[in-house]
mmCIF file of C-alpha atoms in Angstrom:
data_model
loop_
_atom_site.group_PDB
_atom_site.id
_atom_site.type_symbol
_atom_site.label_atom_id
_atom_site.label_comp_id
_atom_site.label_asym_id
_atom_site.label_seq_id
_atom_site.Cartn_x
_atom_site.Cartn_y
_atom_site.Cartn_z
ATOM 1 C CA UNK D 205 -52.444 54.010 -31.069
ATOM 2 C CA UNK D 206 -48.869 55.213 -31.610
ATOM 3 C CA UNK D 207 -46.713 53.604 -33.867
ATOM 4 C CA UNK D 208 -42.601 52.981 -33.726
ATOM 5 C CA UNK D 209 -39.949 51.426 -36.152
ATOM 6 C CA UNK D 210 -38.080 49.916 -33.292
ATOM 7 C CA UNK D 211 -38.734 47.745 -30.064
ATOM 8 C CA UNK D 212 -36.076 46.699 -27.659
ATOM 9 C CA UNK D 213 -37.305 44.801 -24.349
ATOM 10 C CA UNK D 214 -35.228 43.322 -21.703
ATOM 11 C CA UNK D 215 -38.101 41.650 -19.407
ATOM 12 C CA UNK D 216 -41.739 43.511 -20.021
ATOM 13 C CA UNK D 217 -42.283 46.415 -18.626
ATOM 14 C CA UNK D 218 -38.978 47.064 -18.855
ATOM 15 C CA UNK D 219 -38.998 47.849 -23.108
ATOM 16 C CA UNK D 220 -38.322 50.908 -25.039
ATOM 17 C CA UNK D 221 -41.357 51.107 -25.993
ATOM 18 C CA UNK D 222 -44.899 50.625 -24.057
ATOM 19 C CA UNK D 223 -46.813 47.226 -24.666
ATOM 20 C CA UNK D 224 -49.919 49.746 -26.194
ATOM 21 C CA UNK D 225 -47.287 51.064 -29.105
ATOM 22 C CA UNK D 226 -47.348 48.855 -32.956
ATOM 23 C CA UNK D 227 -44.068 48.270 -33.954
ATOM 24 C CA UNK D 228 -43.634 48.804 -37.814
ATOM 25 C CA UNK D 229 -39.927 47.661 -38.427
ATOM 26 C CA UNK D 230 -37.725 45.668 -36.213
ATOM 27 C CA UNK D 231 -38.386 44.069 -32.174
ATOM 28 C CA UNK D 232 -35.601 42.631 -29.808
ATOM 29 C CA UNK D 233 -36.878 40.563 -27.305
ATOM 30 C CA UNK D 234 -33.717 40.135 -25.427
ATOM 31 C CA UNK D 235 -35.903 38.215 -22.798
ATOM 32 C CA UNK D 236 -39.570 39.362 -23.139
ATOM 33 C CA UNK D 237 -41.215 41.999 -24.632
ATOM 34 C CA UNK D 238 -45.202 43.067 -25.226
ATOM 35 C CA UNK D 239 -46.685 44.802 -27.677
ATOM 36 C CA UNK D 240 -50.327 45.812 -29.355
ATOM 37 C CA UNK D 241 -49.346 44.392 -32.830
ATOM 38 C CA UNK D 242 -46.174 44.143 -35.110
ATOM 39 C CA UNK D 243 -45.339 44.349 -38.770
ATOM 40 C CA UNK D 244 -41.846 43.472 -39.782
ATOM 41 C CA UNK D 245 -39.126 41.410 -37.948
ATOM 42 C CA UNK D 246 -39.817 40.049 -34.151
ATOM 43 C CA UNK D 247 -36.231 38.274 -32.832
ATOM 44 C CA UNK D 248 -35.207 36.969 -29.403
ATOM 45 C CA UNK D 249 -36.400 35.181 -26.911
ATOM 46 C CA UNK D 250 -39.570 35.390 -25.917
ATOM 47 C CA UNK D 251 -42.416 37.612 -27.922
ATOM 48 C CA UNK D 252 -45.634 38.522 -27.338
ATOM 49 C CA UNK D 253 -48.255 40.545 -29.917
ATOM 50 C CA UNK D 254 -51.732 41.303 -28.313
ATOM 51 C CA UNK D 255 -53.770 41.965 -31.483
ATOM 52 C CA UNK D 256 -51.990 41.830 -35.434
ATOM 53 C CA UNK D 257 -48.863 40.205 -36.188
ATOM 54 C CA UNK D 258 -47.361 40.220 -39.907
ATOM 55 C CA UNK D 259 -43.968 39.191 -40.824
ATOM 56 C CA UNK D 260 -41.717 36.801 -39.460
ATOM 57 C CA UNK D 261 -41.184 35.682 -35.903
ATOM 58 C CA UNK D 262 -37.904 33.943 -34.807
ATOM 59 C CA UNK D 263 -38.015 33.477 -30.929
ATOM 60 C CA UNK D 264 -38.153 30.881 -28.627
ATOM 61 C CA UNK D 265 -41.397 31.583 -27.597
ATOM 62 C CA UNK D 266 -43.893 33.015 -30.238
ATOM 63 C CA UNK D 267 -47.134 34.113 -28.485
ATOM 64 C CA UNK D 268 -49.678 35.946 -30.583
ATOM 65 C CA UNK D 269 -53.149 36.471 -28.976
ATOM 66 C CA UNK D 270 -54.637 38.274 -32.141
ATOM 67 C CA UNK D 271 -54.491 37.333 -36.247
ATOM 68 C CA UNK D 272 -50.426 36.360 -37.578
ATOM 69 C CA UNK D 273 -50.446 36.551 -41.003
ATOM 70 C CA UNK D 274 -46.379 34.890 -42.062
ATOM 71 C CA UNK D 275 -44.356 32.601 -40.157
ATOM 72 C CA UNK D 276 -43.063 31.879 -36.757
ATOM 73 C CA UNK D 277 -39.841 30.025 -36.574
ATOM 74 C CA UNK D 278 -38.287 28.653 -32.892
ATOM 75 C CA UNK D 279 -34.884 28.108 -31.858
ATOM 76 C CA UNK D 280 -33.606 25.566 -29.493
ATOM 77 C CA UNK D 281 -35.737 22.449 -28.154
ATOM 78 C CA UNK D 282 -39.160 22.839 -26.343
ATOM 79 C CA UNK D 283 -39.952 26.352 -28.407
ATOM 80 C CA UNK D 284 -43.236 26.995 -28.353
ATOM 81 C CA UNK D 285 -45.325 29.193 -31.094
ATOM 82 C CA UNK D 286 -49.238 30.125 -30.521
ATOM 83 C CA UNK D 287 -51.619 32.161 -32.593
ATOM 84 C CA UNK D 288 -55.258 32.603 -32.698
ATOM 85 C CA UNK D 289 -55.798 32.970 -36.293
ATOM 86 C CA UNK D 290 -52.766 31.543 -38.553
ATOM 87 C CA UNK D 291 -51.876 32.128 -42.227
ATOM 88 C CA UNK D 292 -48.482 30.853 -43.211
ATOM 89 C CA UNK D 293 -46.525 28.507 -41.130
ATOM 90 C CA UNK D 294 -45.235 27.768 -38.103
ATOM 91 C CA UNK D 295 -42.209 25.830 -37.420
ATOM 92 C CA UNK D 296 -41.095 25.082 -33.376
ATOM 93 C CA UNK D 297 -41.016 22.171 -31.326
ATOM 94 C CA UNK D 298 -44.703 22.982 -30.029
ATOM 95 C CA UNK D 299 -47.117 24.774 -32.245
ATOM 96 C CA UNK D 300 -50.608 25.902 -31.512
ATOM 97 C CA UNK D 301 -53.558 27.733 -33.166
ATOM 98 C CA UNK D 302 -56.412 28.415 -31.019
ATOM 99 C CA UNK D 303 -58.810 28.921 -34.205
ATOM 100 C CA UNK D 304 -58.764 29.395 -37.944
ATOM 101 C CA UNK D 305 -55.121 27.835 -39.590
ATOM 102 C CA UNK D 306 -54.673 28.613 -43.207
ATOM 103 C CA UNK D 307 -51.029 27.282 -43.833
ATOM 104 C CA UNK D 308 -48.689 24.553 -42.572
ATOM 105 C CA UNK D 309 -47.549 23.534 -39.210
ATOM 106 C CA UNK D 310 -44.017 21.624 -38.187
ATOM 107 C CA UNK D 311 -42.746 20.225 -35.357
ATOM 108 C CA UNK D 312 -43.147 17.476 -32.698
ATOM 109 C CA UNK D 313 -46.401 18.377 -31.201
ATOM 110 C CA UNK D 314 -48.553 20.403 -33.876
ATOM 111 C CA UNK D 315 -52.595 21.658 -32.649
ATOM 112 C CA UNK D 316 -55.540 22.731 -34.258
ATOM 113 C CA UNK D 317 -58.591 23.937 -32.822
ATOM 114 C CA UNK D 318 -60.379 25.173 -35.219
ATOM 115 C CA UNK D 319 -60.978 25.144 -39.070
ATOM 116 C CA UNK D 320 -59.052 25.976 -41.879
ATOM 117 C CA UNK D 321 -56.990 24.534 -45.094
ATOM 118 C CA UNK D 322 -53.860 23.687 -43.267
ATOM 119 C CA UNK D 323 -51.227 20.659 -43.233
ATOM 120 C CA UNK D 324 -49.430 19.359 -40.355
ATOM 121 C CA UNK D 325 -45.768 17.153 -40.163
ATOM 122 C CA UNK D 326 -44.738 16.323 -37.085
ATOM 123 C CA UNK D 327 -44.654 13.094 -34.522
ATOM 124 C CA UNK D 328 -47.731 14.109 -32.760
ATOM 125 C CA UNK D 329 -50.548 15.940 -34.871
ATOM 126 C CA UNK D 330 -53.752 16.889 -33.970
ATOM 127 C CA UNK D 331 -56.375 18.604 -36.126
ATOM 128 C CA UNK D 332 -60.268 19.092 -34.530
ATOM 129 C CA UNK D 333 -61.316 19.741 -37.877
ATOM 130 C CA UNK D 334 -58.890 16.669 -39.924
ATOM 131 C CA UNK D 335 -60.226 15.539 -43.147
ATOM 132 C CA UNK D 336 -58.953 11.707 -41.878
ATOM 133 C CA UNK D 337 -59.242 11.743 -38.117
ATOM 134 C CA UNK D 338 -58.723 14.260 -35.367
ATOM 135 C CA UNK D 339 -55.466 13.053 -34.142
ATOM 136 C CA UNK D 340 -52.540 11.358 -35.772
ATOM 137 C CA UNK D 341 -48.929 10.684 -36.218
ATOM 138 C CA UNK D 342 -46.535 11.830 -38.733
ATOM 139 C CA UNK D 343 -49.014 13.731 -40.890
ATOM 140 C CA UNK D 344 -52.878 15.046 -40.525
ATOM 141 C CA UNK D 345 -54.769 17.869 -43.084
ATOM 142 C CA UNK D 346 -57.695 19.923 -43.518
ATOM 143 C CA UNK D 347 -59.003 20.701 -46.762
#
């Protein structure tokens, strides 16, 4: 698997580099862009990282099928961030973690599928694995 310092993508496959590279450094997602993983800085609009995702993620949409390891920020209302395996936080109008959450999750509709230490603020919260009850306004945890 190759890897680059820089990603630009206008609408996938249309990207300077292909979906299969890494990206160690800096990816525009001017509207959507694919890659294998990223480590460093992902900005635009819409993202998405098929395997390893560290660093920071400011898009509208965040989708990460694979393990993020920092945070994922959204801009604008009804952003949406996903990961499979979280550690850190993710901030956006809708968040969602298929699996293991290790971190804290913000925004107006927060999920958790699976386990985890993690702590959710937000007006609709819902945690399969809550230490007080699955699904609840406001606030819900795992320890």
């Amino acid at each position: 698997m190759a890897v680059s310092p820089f990603q630009i993508g206008i609408v996938n496959p249309v990207q300077y580099q292909n979906e299969s590279e890494s990206i160690k450094g800096v990816k525009l997602n001017l509207v959507h862009s694919a890659n294998s993983s990223v480590t460093g800085l992902d900005l635009g609009f819409a993202s998405e990282v098929r395997s390893e995702f560290t660093g920071v993620q400011f898009n509208f949409i965040n989708l990460n099928t694979g393990n993020t390891k920092g945070a994922q920020f959204g801009w604008g209302f009804f952003g949406f961030s996903s990961a499979e395996n979280m550690t850190g936080l993710q901030w956006n109008t809708i968040n969602h973690t298929s699996s293991q959450m290790v971190g804290l999750q913000i925004g107006l509709l927060n999920i958790i599928q699976g386990g985890g230490k993690n702590f959710q603020l937000g007006l609709i919260n819902y945690n399969k694995n809550s230490s007080i009850f699955f699904i609840l306004p406001f606030i819900n945890f795992s320890l």
